[in-house]
Structures are given as structure tokens and as C-alpha cells.
Amino acid sequence: MDQGSGTRLGIAELRQLWSAYGHDLLVHDPGGRGECLVRRGELIATAEALDPVLDRYRRWVEDVQHDDDLLLARVRLRGAERDRCVDMARETAGVAANHVHFGCPVMYGTPVMYGTGAQAQEAPPVPEPPAAQWEPPVVVGVLDTGCDPHPWFRDRPWFEPVPEVLDADDDAGQDRQAGHGTFVSGVLLQHAPGAVLRTQRVLSSLGFTDDYTVVAGLRSLRLAAASRGEHLGVVVLTAGCHTADDECPPILRDELAHWSGSVVVAAAGNQGLSRPFWPAALPSVVAVAATGSDGAVAEFSNFGPWVDAVAPGVAVTSSFVRMTGNGGRDFGFASWSGTSFAAPRVAAAIATALHERRAPDEATRLFQPRPA
């Protein structure tokens, strides 16, 4: 298996990360071809499959949580079967493991690793995007850690703050991925200043989410847009996952089937692998890898025939929010690296194409990968 470079995360930090995420994480097939990260002991069942699943696994079921809007249930297991959740999902129709998605400056392996660009670096100011407002509006959905009222955003008529959680683990320091969504939104606005941004928090400040949360976030975006009478022209996802069988998680695939009227753009991931990274590797999604200043694909970036576009993703500068010593917030700027920051660059080009009544494919072609 291809291997990416990274720096080992200390044991104390690793335990803190596990604890802050709220439930155990399980590395399935560590070091093997099927390595992936899942919520330990958790199965996702469709409404139709739930009763058969409970009949089959009842003695190992600890808890069941229903979501009537999603027509899904989370089944939490107990005992030794918690470590068999991936295999159990393979054995039963209508059931899947709940794969953990990681924000794209993060890499994991055994042990968990952080790759190039894992932490934002303070940067000098860059020019504020012009206060444009396109008519008709081009609406871009951003699924990330939130978006704080940075001066770049707070006076724009469409802005609705989704405050960043800066210290979820209460260790008196800013979490590794805190500010990520504010940064991504800034990249979008720099290159599509007239777009309307709609933010949905799905990614934790420690850089983790899961299938269930991402699907719920996508659905919430769809419902909110419908209630406003808006059309989401572009949607950006900056996290993703690997799976044991290298197939897209079924609930994610099924939800994205509802987005055929929008252009979905996703970061290709930062593991330095050719292995499919979901949802970016779906044919219906524009997968974006990161390039450096020389235009070549960055060493940390995922790559492969499923990648549709490349864009600058090394030492990108954008809007950022930091904790201050008295518990306040300081709005400034940061430099960060990762495919998370290449994806919004391509999404902005697609939004601009829609504004100019051009086909989205015209914009994507400007970011074609170099021939291998």
C-alpha cells in the first residue's frame, strides 16, 4: 500500500483525541489493504433493515437511535462484537459500518499521523475580497467546522454565523482543526467574491466526523435551501474516508444521488495514496488534489485516476480565527496546506462559471491534472 509522510501523534494527544470525539474509534485492518477508521461498535441500518438486524444481533445491541428524517438508525453494540462491526456489516444487507471522516489536513495510519499542513501558521493580512453580490445569486454550501464572523464575512447580507468551536477538549489550547471552516470560506470568497455562502457544521474542531453526520449535514443543507427557495449551485466537502472494500459508504452514496442538480466538490485527502477517498472518488463528485508552487501534485496529496482536478494547496493564505488569552477571539489570517484548501479554489471557479452562465465543466477543465 502507498504510504504518505507524517509525524507521529503522541500517545497523550491520541488519547485526548479519542476522548474528545465522544466514542471509541477503531482502526480496521491496521496496516492492511482494507485499513479504515470507523466508529467502534456502531452500525447504520436503513429503516427497512432495522428489524432483521435487531433480530439477528439483539443480544449484542446496547442502544438504538432512530432518525425519522434520514430513515436511518444507529445501532450500538456491546462486548467483543464491537470490534467486529465492519465484518458484521458485510454479513448483513441494509447495514453499514459508520466510517470516520477526517478533515483533510489530517492523515492517519498506525499509529495515527498528521501530515503536511496539519496546523495553521500565522500569516500577514491579505487583501479583502471585494463586496460584490452576484445577481442572480450563486449559492455555495460549505460543510466544515463552521464560519466565524471574521471581518471578511460579517457585513455581507447573506452571512449567518456558525461559530467555530475552538477548544472542544477543554485543554486551554486551540484544537488542531479549529478555524478550518472560516479558512475554507475565505478561500472561496477570495476567488468567488459575489457568491452566497451557506455553512453547515459537520466537522469537529479536532478534524473528525462520520458518515452519519455528513449525511445529516447534507440533508440539512438541502432542506434549508428549499425553505429559502434557493438553489445550491455548488457544495464543498473538505473531509472524507477510506473504506474496507474501497467502495463508497452506501448512505453517503445514496444521499449524494439527491444532488444531481448541484456540482459537488470534495477534497481528495492528504494521505499521499492512490486509494479511493470518499466521497471525492465518486464519479458524480469533482475530486480535487493539491499542488505546490511548481504546479506538481504535492507529496501529501492523494492522487489517482479518480482525481478530477488539481489546485494550489500548499501555503494557502486565508481568513482565520484564534483564541486569545482571556477566552476571546482574534480575527486574522493564516497559512495552511492541504487538499481542503484546493477544493474551495475549484468550487469558486465553478461558482464563477455559473455566474457567467458557462458550463461548470469549462471551469473544471482549467484545473485538469497533468498527464502521468
XYZ file of C-alpha atoms in Angstrom:
372
model
C 0.000 0.000 0.000
C 1.229 3.525 -0.789
C 2.351 5.396 2.274
C 2.241 9.122 2.956
C 4.688 11.024 5.110
C 3.722 12.356 8.501
C 4.715 12.956 12.091
C 3.569 10.637 14.849
C 0.959 11.918 17.246
C 1.969 11.476 20.881
C 0.112 8.890 22.979
C -1.275 11.565 25.312
C -2.591 13.564 22.351
C -4.021 10.430 20.786
C -5.965 9.548 23.957
C -7.201 13.130 24.182
C -8.368 12.982 20.572
C -10.205 9.697 21.131
C -11.866 11.020 24.290
C -12.900 14.338 22.764
C -14.502 12.612 19.775
C -17.025 11.110 22.187
C -16.879 7.438 21.262
C -14.166 4.904 20.643
C -12.586 4.842 17.214
C -11.455 1.590 15.639
C -8.749 1.139 13.018
C -9.939 -1.798 10.924
C -7.239 -3.970 9.298
C -4.374 -1.793 10.562
C -1.585 -1.598 8.012
C -3.507 -3.815 5.594
C -5.210 -3.200 2.272
C -8.561 -2.669 3.971
C -7.370 -0.198 6.591
C -10.050 2.299 7.525
C -11.258 4.202 10.564
C -14.780 3.524 11.906
C -16.904 4.313 14.919
C -16.202 1.295 17.123
C -19.237 -0.896 17.698
C -21.609 1.198 15.601
C -23.760 0.047 12.688
C -26.001 2.173 10.480
C -29.195 0.442 9.367
C -31.860 1.543 6.917
C -35.450 1.669 8.168
C -36.281 -1.454 6.142
C -33.338 -3.425 7.505
C -33.638 -2.422 11.158
C -35.982 -5.182 12.375
C -33.997 -8.006 10.719
C -30.786 -6.515 12.107
C -32.200 -6.379 15.624
C -33.488 -9.935 15.311
C -30.060 -11.152 14.248
C -27.897 -9.153 16.675
C -30.261 -8.419 19.560
C -28.101 -9.984 22.279
C -25.206 -7.684 21.302
C -27.251 -4.487 20.920
C -26.677 -1.860 23.593
C -28.646 1.045 22.132
C -30.628 2.091 19.031
C -31.117 5.673 17.893
C -33.624 6.468 15.137
C -33.611 9.413 12.756
C -37.010 9.576 11.115
C -35.929 12.296 8.692
C -32.992 10.255 7.405
C -34.889 6.938 7.625
C -31.816 5.540 9.329
C -30.921 4.129 12.730
C -27.649 3.866 14.606
C -27.218 0.523 16.314
C -24.578 0.489 19.043
C -23.113 -2.862 20.028
C -21.592 -4.081 23.267
C -18.983 -6.624 24.197
C -16.437 -8.201 21.892
C -18.734 -7.708 18.883
C -17.890 -4.012 18.948
C -14.606 -4.847 17.233
C -16.413 -6.834 14.525
C -18.658 -4.022 13.294
C -17.079 -3.897 9.809
C -17.369 -7.663 9.343
C -20.918 -7.691 10.707
C -21.907 -5.007 8.196
C -20.514 -7.142 5.382
C -22.641 -10.081 6.531
C -25.987 -8.236 6.608
C -27.923 -6.463 3.855
C -29.014 -2.887 4.565
C -26.327 -2.341 7.219
C -23.034 -0.448 7.127
C -20.255 0.495 9.492
C -20.163 4.184 10.404
C -16.920 5.303 8.755
C -14.981 8.121 10.346
C -14.155 11.036 8.051
C -11.148 13.169 8.801
C -10.552 16.777 7.843
C -8.080 16.978 5.060
C -5.075 18.445 6.830
C -5.198 15.207 8.867
C -3.647 11.880 7.979
C -3.887 8.703 9.948
C -2.116 5.412 9.934
C -0.992 3.082 12.643
C -0.377 4.945 14.835
C -2.415 7.991 13.862
C -0.338 10.526 11.946
C -0.673 14.157 10.968
C 0.557 15.155 7.540
C 1.950 18.273 5.957
C -0.043 21.337 6.881
C -1.583 19.819 9.995
C -1.608 23.150 11.832
C -2.256 26.659 10.588
C 0.581 29.174 10.786
C 0.016 32.856 11.480
C 0.259 34.961 8.321
C 0.224 38.663 7.418
C -3.046 40.141 6.096
C -4.098 39.635 2.500
C -6.480 41.930 0.602
C -10.144 41.594 1.497
C -12.352 40.231 -1.293
C -14.481 42.952 -2.909
C -18.004 43.431 -1.575
C -19.668 42.019 -4.673
C -23.128 40.497 -4.854
C -23.957 38.474 -7.932
C -27.409 38.554 -9.488
C -28.934 36.097 -9.764
C -27.267 34.626 -6.680
C -24.906 31.680 -6.908
C -25.187 29.766 -3.634
C -22.299 27.613 -2.376
C -22.780 25.163 0.502
C -19.759 24.581 2.756
C -19.694 21.546 5.068
C -16.911 22.106 7.570
C -16.244 23.260 11.149
C -18.357 26.423 10.882
C -17.673 30.037 9.930
C -16.954 32.774 12.458
C -17.871 36.472 11.999
C -14.487 37.416 10.547
C -14.456 40.955 9.065
C -14.433 39.382 5.594
C -17.899 37.922 6.226
C -19.804 39.664 8.984
C -21.165 42.626 6.993
C -22.223 40.641 3.940
C -26.025 40.458 3.654
C -26.105 36.666 3.330
C -23.867 35.923 6.310
C -25.260 33.731 9.084
C -22.563 32.901 11.660
C -21.917 29.283 12.528
C -19.425 29.853 15.366
C -16.269 27.779 15.418
C -15.661 25.547 18.449
C -12.087 26.429 19.309
C -11.375 24.234 22.366
C -13.709 21.227 22.415
C -11.392 19.151 24.607
C -11.048 21.948 27.195
C -7.261 21.761 27.333
C -6.888 25.570 27.339
C -5.454 25.487 23.827
C -6.893 25.818 20.348
C -7.826 22.493 18.739
C -5.870 21.399 15.679
C -8.641 21.969 13.156
C -10.387 24.898 14.845
C -10.795 27.727 12.349
C -10.785 25.340 9.404
C -14.239 26.315 8.138
C -13.530 30.047 8.450
C -10.347 29.483 6.442
C -12.098 27.442 3.725
C -14.868 30.035 3.412
C -12.193 32.705 2.984
C -10.580 30.780 0.122
C -13.968 30.586 -1.581
C -14.656 34.277 -1.136
C -11.232 35.310 -2.434
C -11.934 33.581 -5.752
C -15.734 33.997 -5.959
C -16.406 37.276 -4.110
C -20.011 37.561 -5.279
C -21.115 34.112 -4.144
C -23.530 33.454 -1.288
C -22.041 31.003 1.235
C -24.205 28.686 3.330
C -22.255 26.927 6.077
C -23.162 23.656 7.767
C -21.081 22.364 10.672
C -20.299 18.664 10.238
C -16.604 18.529 11.146
C -15.288 18.706 14.715
C -12.558 21.118 15.747
C -10.324 18.059 16.125
C -10.852 17.212 12.461
C -13.260 14.257 12.695
C -16.788 13.441 11.589
C -18.566 10.318 10.292
C -20.905 9.040 7.579
C -24.000 9.685 9.621
C -23.101 13.278 10.493
C -22.085 14.196 6.940
C -25.316 12.768 5.511
C -27.353 14.641 8.127
C -25.472 17.835 7.233
C -26.093 17.394 3.525
C -29.767 16.797 4.151
C -29.989 19.868 6.401
C -28.414 21.990 3.674
C -30.951 20.682 1.147
C -33.911 21.359 3.421
C -32.676 24.841 4.394
C -32.155 25.769 0.733
C -35.642 24.527 -0.142
C -37.168 26.576 2.685
C -35.455 29.718 1.331
C -36.353 28.939 -2.261
C -32.617 28.777 -3.070
C -30.760 26.544 -5.459
C -27.402 25.271 -4.224
C -25.195 25.590 -7.272
C -22.044 24.184 -5.652
C -21.341 22.185 -2.492
C -17.883 21.755 -0.942
C -16.886 18.851 1.316
C -13.448 19.019 2.914
C -13.390 15.692 4.784
C -13.560 12.091 3.646
C -12.773 8.489 4.438
C -11.354 5.195 3.256
C -13.418 2.016 3.493
C -12.531 -1.639 3.945
C -13.715 -2.605 0.454
C -12.749 0.688 -1.246
C -16.404 1.341 -2.067
C -18.285 4.497 -1.128
C -20.260 4.195 2.134
C -23.795 3.386 0.980
C -25.605 6.088 2.963
C -23.247 8.727 1.582
C -23.662 7.442 -1.976
C -27.449 7.408 -1.618
C -27.612 10.938 -0.214
C -25.395 12.363 -2.944
C -27.734 10.860 -5.535
C -30.119 13.664 -4.492
C -27.572 16.313 -5.515
C -27.604 15.817 -9.283
C -28.688 19.444 -9.756
C -25.613 20.765 -7.914
C -21.885 20.453 -8.516
C -20.382 18.610 -5.543
C -16.667 19.307 -4.994
C -14.626 17.310 -2.470
C -11.059 17.287 -1.211
C -9.053 14.275 -2.364
C -7.363 13.777 1.022
C -3.843 14.101 2.378
C -2.566 10.568 2.834
C -0.297 10.532 -0.236
C -2.243 7.497 -1.527
C -3.855 6.450 -4.793
C -6.509 4.540 -2.855
C -10.058 5.955 -3.339
C -11.056 8.562 -0.776
C -14.805 9.031 -0.320
C -16.899 10.913 -1.309
C -14.290 12.536 -3.583
C -13.801 9.351 -5.620
C -17.473 9.101 -6.612
C -17.867 9.691 -10.386
C -20.548 12.325 -9.677
C -18.175 14.334 -7.438
C -15.320 16.633 -8.529
C -12.283 15.296 -6.624
C -9.557 17.903 -6.052
C -5.900 17.178 -5.288
C -3.398 19.783 -4.069
C -0.443 21.218 -5.954
C 2.593 23.113 -4.780
C 4.136 26.297 -6.170
C 5.713 24.324 -9.026
C 2.321 23.063 -10.210
C 3.140 19.431 -9.376
C 0.888 17.382 -7.108
C 2.011 17.894 -3.512
C 3.717 14.970 -1.799
C 1.000 14.764 0.848
C -1.913 14.844 -1.607
C -3.857 11.784 -2.652
C -3.784 11.071 -6.365
C -5.049 8.610 -8.935
C -7.410 8.229 -11.895
C -10.384 9.215 -9.721
C -8.949 12.726 -9.191
C -10.692 15.227 -11.494
C -8.868 18.474 -10.787
C -5.815 19.948 -9.063
C -5.390 23.370 -7.469
C -2.924 25.182 -5.205
C -2.978 23.631 -1.750
C 0.429 24.449 -0.250
C 0.910 27.523 1.975
C -2.509 28.943 1.099
C -3.382 32.155 2.983
C -6.904 32.963 4.120
C -9.124 34.282 6.917
C -8.706 32.676 10.345
C -9.905 32.871 13.946
C -7.748 32.236 17.038
C -8.340 32.033 20.759
C -6.980 34.849 22.853
C -5.613 34.506 26.369
C -8.776 35.893 28.003
C -11.102 33.479 26.210
C -11.925 35.883 23.401
C -11.401 35.568 19.654
C -8.897 37.221 17.399
C -9.705 37.502 13.706
C -6.672 37.432 11.479
C -5.029 35.357 8.794
C -3.217 32.055 8.491
C -1.207 29.988 6.067
C -2.230 26.332 5.773
C -1.645 23.384 3.457
C -3.963 20.591 2.410
C -6.400 19.415 -0.228
C -9.104 21.064 1.917
C -7.846 24.374 0.582
C -7.503 23.248 -3.030
C -11.146 22.122 -3.181
C -12.695 25.561 -2.472
C -10.449 27.089 -5.153
C -12.032 24.800 -7.757
C -15.502 25.304 -6.238
C -15.035 29.085 -6.577
C -14.125 28.711 -10.254
C -17.252 26.617 -10.817
C -19.380 29.195 -8.981
C -17.890 31.925 -11.191
C -18.705 29.877 -14.299
C -22.308 29.535 -13.135
C -22.456 33.303 -12.549
C -21.178 33.878 -16.076
C -23.689 31.328 -17.417
C -20.927 28.983 -18.521
C -20.920 25.233 -18.048
C -19.235 24.043 -14.831
C -17.082 21.692 -16.928
C -15.416 24.724 -18.502
C -14.145 25.785 -15.098
C -13.076 22.273 -14.100
C -11.031 21.908 -17.288
C -8.865 24.830 -16.162
C -7.685 22.644 -13.267
C -7.011 19.393 -15.104
C -4.256 17.206 -13.621
C -1.049 16.881 -15.600
C -0.775 13.641 -17.609
C 1.082 10.956 -15.624
